[in-house]
């Protein structure tokens, strides 16, 4: 009779694209090896009692910023620990050369191994990196990054080319540390990603992610709103108005269609941005376009009581109408993935008011809790769809599926056990992050994670992380096949 290292017993299993059913899950050597009506306790070395609870595939937080404002190793440790609180077992983090992060530019042949060394041994979750190609020299490294280093996704920031143009004509170049960073650069970048997609795409999706905000429009509106003396989250939203997201989307998607480059439109924040994404799908029916939004754009508005210091982020927190439009996009199936855009940024870093404070904050500890609370309980979003948005969607989009992103025989034993009735407000302490504030403070949540399992081990329980950070680097694309034994794993 088969024995198991660990079994999850008595729970309701939520399988993306499969449905929700009562089953026990048996785990051996870090893999899921049995999904049965009943696994006897005597056949398992260890067991998790999941009676009354939901068993989700471990979350794949597809938008993260390890090391953006703090040292990479330190940030990896505290912030992937925070991920476990949200049921997240894999994070895909953005990295680029230029200001912040390692605060330097150069060849990724030198810099990327340094980033991996700094992360390895410090992550509680499995991890991978999306890479920002910032210089023309780095465009030539894309084939090497995909083929040798396991980078299946890249990033371009539409608004960097006009950064700080109103105050200094050279500030943008100083920030990106690039030779040229404009739509011409993006065109060459997309061509190279498109080539890599044709060459390596059989093993999983290769894509380019886009932060779609429009440099020139932001510059004009920031000048105007500042001149009016306005401050705060609503003013900040006004200074980066929703239509400029849509304009940036229109430019980027046209170039993607011309170069046949698979793309992800990141963190859509508004009704306008979502409409722009949907229009691009109609205009370019053969183009591979994925749409992403964040927890904070689904949960917070600029009218909430948290202020600009805690809540400043790009693109900004919007209005209640925008929140409602994004939820309609989630429920209709237009949105493919929901992420945190986690960037640990403490209050002292966020000083400087509406215009000078650093943007960004954490949210990875809330992925499943907020989706179960705001999606399932409040809006009737099916549990199976939550598993798609938080796990299977990002896993497929970024070359990890089906080893990650589902509950199936042979998949990695990464699971999030959620107590759907456990209600408590969000607090900083609960997040296990190094961040000393959260714009979600006091946000009511029903549906907290009780245990997180990664690689067949319980790594989060009773509000605490367990064991040393053992997360592994994932060379993507992982390939469509699920390896038969743990020993066969790379
Ligand atoms: Zn981001």
mmCIF file of C-alpha atoms in Angstrom, residues 5 27-33 403-404 410-414 454-457 472 486 489:
data_model
loop_
_atom_site.group_PDB
_atom_site.id
_atom_site.type_symbol
_atom_site.label_atom_id
_atom_site.label_comp_id
_atom_site.label_asym_id
_atom_site.label_seq_id
_atom_site.Cartn_x
_atom_site.Cartn_y
_atom_site.Cartn_z
ATOM 1 C CA UNK A 5 5.152 11.921 3.382
ATOM 2 C CA UNK A 27 2.213 13.927 -1.260
ATOM 3 C CA UNK A 28 5.555 12.136 -1.707
ATOM 4 C CA UNK A 29 9.005 13.570 -2.540
ATOM 5 C CA UNK A 30 7.580 17.055 -3.013
ATOM 6 C CA UNK A 31 5.019 15.957 -5.601
ATOM 7 C CA UNK A 32 1.292 15.362 -5.555
ATOM 8 C CA UNK A 33 0.959 11.595 -6.034
ATOM 9 C CA UNK A 403 4.187 21.869 -12.626
ATOM 10 C CA UNK A 404 2.921 24.997 -10.867
ATOM 11 C CA UNK A 410 2.811 14.901 -10.742
ATOM 12 C CA UNK A 411 2.501 18.620 -10.010
ATOM 13 C CA UNK A 412 4.683 20.190 -7.336
ATOM 14 C CA UNK A 413 3.118 19.802 -3.881
ATOM 15 C CA UNK A 414 2.440 23.514 -3.367
ATOM 16 C CA UNK A 454 5.565 24.248 -0.468
ATOM 17 C CA UNK A 455 7.487 21.289 -1.895
ATOM 18 C CA UNK A 456 5.482 18.951 0.330
ATOM 19 C CA UNK A 457 6.353 20.747 3.577
ATOM 20 C CA UNK A 472 14.325 27.272 -5.550
ATOM 21 C CA UNK A 486 11.473 14.157 -7.836
ATOM 22 C CA UNK A 489 13.868 17.460 -11.462
#
